[in-house]
mmCIF file with all atom_site columns, C-alpha atoms in Angstrom:
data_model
loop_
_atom_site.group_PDB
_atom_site.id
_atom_site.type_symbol
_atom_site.label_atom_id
_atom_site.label_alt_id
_atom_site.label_comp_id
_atom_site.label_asym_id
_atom_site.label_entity_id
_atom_site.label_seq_id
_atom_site.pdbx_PDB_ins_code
_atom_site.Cartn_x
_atom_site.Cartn_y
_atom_site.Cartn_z
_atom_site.occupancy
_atom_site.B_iso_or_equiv
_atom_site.pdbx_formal_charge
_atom_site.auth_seq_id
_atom_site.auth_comp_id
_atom_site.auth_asym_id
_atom_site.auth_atom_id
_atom_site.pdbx_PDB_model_num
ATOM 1   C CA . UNK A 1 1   ? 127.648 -96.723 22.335 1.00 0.00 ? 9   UNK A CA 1
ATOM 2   C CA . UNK A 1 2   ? 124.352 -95.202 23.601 1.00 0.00 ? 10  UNK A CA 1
ATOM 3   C CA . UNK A 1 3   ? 126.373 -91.876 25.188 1.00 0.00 ? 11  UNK A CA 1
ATOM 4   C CA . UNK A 1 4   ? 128.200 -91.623 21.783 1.00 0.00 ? 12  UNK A CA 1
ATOM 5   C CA . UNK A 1 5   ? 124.667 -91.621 20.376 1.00 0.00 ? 13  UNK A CA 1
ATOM 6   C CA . UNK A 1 6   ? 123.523 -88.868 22.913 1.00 0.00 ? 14  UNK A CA 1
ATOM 7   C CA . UNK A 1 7   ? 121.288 -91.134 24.400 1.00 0.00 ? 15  UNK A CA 1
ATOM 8   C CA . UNK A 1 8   ? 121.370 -93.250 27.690 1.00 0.00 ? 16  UNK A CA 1
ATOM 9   C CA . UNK A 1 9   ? 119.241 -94.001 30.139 1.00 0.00 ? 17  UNK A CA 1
ATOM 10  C CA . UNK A 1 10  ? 120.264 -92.559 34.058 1.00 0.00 ? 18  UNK A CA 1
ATOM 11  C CA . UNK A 1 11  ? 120.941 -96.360 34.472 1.00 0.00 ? 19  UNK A CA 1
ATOM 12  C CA . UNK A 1 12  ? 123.697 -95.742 31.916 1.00 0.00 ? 20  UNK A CA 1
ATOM 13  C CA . UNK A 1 13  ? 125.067 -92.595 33.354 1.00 0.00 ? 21  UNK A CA 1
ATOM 14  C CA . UNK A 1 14  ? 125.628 -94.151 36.825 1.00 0.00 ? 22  UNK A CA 1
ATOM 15  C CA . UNK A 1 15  ? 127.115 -97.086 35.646 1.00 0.00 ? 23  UNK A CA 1
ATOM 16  C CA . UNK A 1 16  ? 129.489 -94.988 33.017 1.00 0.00 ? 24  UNK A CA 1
ATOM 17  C CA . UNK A 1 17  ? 130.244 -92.825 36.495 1.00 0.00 ? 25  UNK A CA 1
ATOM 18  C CA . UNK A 1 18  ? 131.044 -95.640 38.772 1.00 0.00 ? 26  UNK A CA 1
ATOM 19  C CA . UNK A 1 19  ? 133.312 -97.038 36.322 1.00 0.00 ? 27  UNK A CA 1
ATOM 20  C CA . UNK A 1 20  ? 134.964 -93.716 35.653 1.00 0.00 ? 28  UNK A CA 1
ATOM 21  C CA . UNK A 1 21  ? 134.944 -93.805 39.655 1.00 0.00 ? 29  UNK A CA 1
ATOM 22  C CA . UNK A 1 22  ? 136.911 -96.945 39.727 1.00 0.00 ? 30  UNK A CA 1
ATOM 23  C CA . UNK A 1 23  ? 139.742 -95.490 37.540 1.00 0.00 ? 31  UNK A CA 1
ATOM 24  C CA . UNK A 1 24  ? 139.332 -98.044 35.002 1.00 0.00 ? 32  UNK A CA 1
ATOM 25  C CA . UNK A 1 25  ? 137.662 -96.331 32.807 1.00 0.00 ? 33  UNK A CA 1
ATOM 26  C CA . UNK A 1 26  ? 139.309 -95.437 29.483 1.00 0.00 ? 34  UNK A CA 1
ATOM 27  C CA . UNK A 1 27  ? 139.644 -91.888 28.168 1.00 0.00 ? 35  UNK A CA 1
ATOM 28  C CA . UNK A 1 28  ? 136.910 -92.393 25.538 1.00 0.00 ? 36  UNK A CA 1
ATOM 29  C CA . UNK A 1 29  ? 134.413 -93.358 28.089 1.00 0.00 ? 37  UNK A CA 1
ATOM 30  C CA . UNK A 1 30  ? 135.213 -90.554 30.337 1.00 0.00 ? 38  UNK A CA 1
ATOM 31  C CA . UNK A 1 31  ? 134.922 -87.842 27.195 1.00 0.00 ? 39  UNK A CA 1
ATOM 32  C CA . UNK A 1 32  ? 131.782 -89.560 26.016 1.00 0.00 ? 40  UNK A CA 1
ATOM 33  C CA . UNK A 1 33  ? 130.662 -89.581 29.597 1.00 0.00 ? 41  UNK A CA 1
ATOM 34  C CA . UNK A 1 34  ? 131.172 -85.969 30.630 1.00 0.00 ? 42  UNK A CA 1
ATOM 35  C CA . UNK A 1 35  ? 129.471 -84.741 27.029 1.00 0.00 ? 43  UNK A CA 1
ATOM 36  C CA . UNK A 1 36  ? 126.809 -86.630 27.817 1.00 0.00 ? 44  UNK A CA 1
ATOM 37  C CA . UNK A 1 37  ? 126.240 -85.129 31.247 1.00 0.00 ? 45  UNK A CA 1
ATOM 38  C CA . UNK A 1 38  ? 127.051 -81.606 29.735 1.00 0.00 ? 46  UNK A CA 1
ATOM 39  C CA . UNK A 1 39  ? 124.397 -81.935 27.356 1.00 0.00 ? 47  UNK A CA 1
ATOM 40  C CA . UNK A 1 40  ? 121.949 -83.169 29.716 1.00 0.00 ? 48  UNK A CA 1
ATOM 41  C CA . UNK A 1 41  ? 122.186 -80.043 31.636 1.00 0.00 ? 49  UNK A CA 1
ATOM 42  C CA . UNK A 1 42  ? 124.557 -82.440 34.910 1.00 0.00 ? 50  UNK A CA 1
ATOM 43  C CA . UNK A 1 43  ? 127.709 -79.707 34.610 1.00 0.00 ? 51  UNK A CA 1
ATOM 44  C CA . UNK A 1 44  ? 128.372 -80.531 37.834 1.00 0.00 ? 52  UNK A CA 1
ATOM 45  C CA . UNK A 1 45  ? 128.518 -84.662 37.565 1.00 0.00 ? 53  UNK A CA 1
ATOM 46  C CA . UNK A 1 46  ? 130.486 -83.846 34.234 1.00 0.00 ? 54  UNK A CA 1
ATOM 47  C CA . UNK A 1 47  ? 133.001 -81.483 36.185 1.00 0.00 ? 55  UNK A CA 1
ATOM 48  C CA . UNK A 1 48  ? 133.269 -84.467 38.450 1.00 0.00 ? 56  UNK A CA 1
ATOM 49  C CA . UNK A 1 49  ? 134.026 -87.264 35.623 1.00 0.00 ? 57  UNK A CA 1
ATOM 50  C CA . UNK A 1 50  ? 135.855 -85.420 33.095 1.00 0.00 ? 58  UNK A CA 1
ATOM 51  C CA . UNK A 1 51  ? 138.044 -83.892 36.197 1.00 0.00 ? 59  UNK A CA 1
ATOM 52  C CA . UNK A 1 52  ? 139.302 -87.303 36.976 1.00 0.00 ? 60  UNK A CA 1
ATOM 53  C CA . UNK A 1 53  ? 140.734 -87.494 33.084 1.00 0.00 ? 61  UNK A CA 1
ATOM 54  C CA . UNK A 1 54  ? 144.152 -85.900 31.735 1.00 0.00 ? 62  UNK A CA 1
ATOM 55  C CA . UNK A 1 55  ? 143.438 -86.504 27.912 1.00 0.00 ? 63  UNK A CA 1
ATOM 56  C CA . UNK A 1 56  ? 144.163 -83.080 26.439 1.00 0.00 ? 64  UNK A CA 1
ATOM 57  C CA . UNK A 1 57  ? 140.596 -84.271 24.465 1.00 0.00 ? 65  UNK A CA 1
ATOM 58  C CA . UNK A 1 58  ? 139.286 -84.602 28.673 1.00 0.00 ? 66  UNK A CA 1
ATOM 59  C CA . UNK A 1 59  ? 140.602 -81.618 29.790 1.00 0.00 ? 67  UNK A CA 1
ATOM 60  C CA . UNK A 1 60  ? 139.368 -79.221 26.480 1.00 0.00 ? 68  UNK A CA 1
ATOM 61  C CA . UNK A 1 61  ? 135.880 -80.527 27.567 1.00 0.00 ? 69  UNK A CA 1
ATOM 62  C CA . UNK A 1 62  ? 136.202 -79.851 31.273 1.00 0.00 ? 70  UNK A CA 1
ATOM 63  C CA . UNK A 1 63  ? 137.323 -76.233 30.496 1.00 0.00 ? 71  UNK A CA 1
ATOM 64  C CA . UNK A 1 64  ? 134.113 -75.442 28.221 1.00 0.00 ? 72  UNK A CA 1
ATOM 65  C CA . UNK A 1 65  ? 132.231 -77.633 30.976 1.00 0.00 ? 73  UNK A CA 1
ATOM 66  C CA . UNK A 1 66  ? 133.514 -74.939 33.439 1.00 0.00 ? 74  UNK A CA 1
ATOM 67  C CA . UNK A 1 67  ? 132.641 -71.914 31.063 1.00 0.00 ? 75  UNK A CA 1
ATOM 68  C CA . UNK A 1 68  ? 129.518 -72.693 30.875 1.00 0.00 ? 76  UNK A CA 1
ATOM 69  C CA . UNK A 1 69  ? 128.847 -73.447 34.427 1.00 0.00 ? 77  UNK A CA 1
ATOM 70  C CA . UNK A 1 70  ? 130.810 -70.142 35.890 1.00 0.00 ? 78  UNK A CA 1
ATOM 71  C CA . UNK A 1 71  ? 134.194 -71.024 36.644 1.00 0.00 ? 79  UNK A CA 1
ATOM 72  C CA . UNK A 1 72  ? 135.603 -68.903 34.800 1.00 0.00 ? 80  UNK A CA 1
ATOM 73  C CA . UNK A 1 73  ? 138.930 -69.364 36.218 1.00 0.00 ? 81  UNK A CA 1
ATOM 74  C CA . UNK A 1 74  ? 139.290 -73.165 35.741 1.00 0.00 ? 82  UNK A CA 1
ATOM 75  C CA . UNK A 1 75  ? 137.789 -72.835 31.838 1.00 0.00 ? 83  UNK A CA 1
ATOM 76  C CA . UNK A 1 76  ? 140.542 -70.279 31.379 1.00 0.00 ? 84  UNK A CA 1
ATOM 77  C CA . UNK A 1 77  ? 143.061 -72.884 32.794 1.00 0.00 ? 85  UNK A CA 1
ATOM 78  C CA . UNK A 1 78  ? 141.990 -75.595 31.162 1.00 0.00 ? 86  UNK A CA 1
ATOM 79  C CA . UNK A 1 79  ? 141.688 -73.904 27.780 1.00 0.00 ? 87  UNK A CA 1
ATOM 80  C CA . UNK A 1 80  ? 145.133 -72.639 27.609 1.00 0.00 ? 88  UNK A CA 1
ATOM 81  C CA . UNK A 1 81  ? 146.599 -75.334 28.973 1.00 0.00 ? 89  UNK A CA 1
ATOM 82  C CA . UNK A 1 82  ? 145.544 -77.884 25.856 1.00 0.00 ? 90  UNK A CA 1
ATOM 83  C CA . UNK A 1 83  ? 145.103 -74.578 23.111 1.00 0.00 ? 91  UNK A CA 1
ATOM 84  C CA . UNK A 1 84  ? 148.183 -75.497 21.242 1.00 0.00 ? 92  UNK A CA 1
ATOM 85  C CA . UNK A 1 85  ? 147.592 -79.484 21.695 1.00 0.00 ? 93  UNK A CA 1
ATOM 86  C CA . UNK A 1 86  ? 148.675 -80.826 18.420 1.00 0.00 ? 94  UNK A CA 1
ATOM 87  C CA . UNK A 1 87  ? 145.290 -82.870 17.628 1.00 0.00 ? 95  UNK A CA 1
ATOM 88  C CA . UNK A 1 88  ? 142.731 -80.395 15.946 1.00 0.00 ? 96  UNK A CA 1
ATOM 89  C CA . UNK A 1 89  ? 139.429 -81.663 18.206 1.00 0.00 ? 97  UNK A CA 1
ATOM 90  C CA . UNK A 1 90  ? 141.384 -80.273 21.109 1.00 0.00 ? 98  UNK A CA 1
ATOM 91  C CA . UNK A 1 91  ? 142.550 -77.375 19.743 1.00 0.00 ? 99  UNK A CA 1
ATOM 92  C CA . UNK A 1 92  ? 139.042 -76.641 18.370 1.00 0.00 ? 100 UNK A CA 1
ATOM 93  C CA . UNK A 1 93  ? 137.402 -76.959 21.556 1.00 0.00 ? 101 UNK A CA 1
ATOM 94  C CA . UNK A 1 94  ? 140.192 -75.194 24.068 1.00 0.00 ? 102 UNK A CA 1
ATOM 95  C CA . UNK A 1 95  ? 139.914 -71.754 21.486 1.00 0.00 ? 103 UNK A CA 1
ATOM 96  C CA . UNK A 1 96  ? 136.046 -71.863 21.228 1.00 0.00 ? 104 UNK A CA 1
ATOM 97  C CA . UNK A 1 97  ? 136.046 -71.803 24.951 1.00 0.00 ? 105 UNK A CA 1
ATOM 98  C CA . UNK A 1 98  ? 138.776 -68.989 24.904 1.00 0.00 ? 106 UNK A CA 1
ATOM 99  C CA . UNK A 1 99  ? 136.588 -67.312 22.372 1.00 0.00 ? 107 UNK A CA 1
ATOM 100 C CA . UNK A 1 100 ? 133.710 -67.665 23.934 1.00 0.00 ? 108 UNK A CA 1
ATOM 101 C CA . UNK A 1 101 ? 134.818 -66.029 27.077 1.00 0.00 ? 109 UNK A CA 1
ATOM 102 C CA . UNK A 1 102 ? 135.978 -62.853 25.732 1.00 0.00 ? 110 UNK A CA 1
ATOM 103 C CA . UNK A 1 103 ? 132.937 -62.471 23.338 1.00 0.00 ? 111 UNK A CA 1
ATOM 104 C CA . UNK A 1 104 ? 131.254 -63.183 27.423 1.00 0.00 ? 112 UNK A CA 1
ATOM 105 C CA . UNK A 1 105 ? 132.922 -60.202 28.359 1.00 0.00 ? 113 UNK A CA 1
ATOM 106 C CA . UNK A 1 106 ? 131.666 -58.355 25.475 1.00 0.00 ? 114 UNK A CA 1
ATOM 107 C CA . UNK A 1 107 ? 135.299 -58.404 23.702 1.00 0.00 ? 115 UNK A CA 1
ATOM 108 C CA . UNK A 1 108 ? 134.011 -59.412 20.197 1.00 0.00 ? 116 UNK A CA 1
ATOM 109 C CA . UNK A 1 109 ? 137.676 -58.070 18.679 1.00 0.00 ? 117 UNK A CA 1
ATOM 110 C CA . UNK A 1 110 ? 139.619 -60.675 21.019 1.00 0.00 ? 118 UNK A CA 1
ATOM 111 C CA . UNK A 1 111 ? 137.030 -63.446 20.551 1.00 0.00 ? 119 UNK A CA 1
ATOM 112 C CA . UNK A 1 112 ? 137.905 -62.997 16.962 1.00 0.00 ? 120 UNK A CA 1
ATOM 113 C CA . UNK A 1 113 ? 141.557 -62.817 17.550 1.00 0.00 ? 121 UNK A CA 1
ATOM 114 C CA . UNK A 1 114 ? 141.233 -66.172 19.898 1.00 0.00 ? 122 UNK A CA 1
ATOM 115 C CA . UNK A 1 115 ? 140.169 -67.690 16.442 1.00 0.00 ? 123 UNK A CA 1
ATOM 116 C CA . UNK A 1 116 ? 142.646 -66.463 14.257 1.00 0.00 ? 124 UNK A CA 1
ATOM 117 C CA . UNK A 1 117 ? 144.399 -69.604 13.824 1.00 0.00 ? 125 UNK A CA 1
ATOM 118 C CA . UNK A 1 118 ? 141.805 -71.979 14.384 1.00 0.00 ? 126 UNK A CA 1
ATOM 119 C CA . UNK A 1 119 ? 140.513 -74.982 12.378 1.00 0.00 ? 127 UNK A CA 1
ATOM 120 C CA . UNK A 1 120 ? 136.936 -74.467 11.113 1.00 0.00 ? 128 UNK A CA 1
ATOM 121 C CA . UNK A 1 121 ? 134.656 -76.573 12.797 1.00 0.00 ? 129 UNK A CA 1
ATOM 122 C CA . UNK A 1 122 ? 131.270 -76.043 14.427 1.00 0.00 ? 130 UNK A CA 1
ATOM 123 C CA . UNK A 1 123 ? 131.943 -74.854 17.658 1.00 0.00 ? 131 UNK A CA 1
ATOM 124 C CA . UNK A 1 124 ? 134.638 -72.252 15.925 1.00 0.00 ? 132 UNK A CA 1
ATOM 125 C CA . UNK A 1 125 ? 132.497 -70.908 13.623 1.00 0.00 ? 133 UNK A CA 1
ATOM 126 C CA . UNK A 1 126 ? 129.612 -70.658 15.700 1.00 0.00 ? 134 UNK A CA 1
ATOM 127 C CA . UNK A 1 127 ? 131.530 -68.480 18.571 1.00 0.00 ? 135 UNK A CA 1
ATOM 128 C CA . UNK A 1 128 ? 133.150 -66.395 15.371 1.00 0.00 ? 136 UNK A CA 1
ATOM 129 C CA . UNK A 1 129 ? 129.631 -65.301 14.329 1.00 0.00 ? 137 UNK A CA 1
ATOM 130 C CA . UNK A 1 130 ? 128.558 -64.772 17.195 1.00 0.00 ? 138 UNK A CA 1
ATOM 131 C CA . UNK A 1 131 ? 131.567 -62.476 17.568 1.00 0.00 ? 139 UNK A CA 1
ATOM 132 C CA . UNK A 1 132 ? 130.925 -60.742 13.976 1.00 0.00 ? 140 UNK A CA 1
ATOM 133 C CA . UNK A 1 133 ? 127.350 -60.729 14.785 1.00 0.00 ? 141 UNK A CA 1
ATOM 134 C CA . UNK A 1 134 ? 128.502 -58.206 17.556 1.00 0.00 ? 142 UNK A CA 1
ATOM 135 C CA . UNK A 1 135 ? 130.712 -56.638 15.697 1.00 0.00 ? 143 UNK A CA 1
ATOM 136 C CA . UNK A 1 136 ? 127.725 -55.442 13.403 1.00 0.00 ? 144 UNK A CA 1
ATOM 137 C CA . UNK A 1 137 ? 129.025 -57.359 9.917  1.00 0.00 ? 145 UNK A CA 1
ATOM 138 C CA . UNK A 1 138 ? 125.553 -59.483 9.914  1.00 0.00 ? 146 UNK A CA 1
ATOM 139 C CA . UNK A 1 139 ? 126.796 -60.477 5.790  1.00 0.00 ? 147 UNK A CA 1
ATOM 140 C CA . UNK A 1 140 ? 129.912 -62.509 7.556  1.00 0.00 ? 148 UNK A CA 1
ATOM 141 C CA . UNK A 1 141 ? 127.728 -63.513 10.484 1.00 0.00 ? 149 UNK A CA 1
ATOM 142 C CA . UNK A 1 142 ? 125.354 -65.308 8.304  1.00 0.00 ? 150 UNK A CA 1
ATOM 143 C CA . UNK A 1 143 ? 128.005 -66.911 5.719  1.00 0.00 ? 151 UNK A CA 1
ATOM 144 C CA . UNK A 1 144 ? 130.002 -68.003 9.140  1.00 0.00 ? 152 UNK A CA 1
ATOM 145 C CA . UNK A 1 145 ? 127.183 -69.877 10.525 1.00 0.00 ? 153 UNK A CA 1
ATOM 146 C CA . UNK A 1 146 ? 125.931 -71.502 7.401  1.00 0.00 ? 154 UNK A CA 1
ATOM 147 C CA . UNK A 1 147 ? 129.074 -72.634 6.910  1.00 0.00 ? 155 UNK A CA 1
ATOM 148 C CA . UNK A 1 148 ? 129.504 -74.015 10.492 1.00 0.00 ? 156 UNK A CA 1
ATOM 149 C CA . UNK A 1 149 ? 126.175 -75.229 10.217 1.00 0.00 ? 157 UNK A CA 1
ATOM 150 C CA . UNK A 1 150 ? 127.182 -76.962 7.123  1.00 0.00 ? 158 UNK A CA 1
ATOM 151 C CA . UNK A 1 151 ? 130.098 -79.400 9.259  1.00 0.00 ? 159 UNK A CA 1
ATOM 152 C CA . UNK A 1 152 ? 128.171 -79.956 11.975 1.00 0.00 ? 160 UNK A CA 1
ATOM 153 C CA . UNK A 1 153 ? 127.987 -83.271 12.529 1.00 0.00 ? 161 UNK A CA 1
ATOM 154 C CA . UNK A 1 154 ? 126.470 -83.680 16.509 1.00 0.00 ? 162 UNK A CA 1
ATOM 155 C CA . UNK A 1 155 ? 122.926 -82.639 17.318 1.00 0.00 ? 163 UNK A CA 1
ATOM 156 C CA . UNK A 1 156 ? 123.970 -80.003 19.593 1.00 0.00 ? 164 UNK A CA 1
ATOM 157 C CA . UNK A 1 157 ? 126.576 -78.413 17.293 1.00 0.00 ? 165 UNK A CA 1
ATOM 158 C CA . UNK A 1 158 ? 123.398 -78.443 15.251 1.00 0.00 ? 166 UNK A CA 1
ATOM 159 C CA . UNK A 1 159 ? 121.353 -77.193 17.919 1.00 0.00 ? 167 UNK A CA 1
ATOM 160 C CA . UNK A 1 160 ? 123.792 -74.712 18.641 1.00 0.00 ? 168 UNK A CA 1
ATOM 161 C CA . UNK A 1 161 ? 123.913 -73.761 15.299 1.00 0.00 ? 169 UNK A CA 1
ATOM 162 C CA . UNK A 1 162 ? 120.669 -73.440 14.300 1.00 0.00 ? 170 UNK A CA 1
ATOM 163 C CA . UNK A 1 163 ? 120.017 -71.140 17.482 1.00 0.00 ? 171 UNK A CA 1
ATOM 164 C CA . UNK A 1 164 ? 123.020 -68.865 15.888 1.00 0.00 ? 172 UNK A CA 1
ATOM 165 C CA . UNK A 1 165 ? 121.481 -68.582 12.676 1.00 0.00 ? 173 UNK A CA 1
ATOM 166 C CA . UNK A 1 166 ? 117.995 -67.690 14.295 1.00 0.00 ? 174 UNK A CA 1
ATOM 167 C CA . UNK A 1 167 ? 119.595 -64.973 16.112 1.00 0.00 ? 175 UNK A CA 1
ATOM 168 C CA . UNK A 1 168 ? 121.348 -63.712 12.890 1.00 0.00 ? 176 UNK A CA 1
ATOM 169 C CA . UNK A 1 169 ? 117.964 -63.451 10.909 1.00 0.00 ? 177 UNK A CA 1
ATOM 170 C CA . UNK A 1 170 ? 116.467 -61.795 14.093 1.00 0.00 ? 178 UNK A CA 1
ATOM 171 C CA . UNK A 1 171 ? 119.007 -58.920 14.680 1.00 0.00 ? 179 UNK A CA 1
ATOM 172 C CA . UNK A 1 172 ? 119.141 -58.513 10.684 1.00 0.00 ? 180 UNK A CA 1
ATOM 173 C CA . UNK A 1 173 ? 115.507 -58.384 10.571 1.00 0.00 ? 181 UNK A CA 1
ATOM 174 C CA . UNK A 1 174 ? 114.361 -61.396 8.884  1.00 0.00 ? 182 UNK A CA 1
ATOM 175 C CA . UNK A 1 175 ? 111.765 -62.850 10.710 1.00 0.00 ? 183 UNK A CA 1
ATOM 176 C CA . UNK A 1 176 ? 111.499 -65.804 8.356  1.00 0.00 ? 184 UNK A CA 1
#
């Protein structure tokens, strides 16, 4: 319960790792887990526990784990592997990631084409702002972050959110 909170004490962690460790550790744990770790800035103890998962939901978080720590190549792997995965979270997660890379790359079109047949969620909407943001259509930028803001429902799709819209208002000149 405490790492679906976000909370958790290191006392926690360890003891969510050395079950995940033992292998019996279900896939819940091990996704709760390696958010957790994520979040608290461990990418590479979340590498290491959602790695050892092979829930499409597990292996979604490991590639955006990846992206964000560098590894370009196993995000990329991950992500398309599970992009098509018939539950939405997973599909969600694995094109945000996608997106996310190419708007990286400063490919703000193919970020936006990664989305095309998304569900709108947080992390979707945030990257696709991001990408129109780029793109120079501040008007959708803002309407696509309010809205993503709107179905957030974590702190850090919050957080995340909240730093999007602050970086709308700046490049739009609205220091407010």
């Amino acid at each position: 319960l405490a790492l679906g909170e976000g909370s958790g004490t290191e006392a926690v962690l360890s003891a969510g790792e050395a079950l995940v460790s033992s292998g019996a550790a279900p896939d819940a744990l091990v996704i709760a887990l390696g958010r957790r770790l994520r979040a608290a800035g461990e990418l590479g103890r979340a590498l290491s526990i959602l790695g050892q998962s092979r829930h499409p939901e597990a292996i979604a978080e490991l590639g955006e784990t990846a992206r964000r720590a560098g590894s370009l190549a196993m995000a990329e792997r991950c992500s398309t592997q599970v992009e098509q995965d018939s539950d939405p979270r997973v599909r969600v997660r694995a094109l945000a990631t996608l997106a996310r890379m190419a708007l990286d790359r400063g490919d703000a079109a193919r970020a936006l084409e990664c989305l095309a047949s998304a569900p709108s969620a947080a992390a979707t909407l945030e990257v696709r702002a991001l990408a129109e943001l780029r793109l120079g259509q501040g008007g959708n930028a803002l309407r696509t972050a309010q809205q993503g803001r709107a179905v957030a429902s974590t702190d850090e799709e919050r957080a995340r959110l909240d730093a999007t819209l602050g970086l709308i208002y700046h490049r739009e000149g609205d220091a407010e």
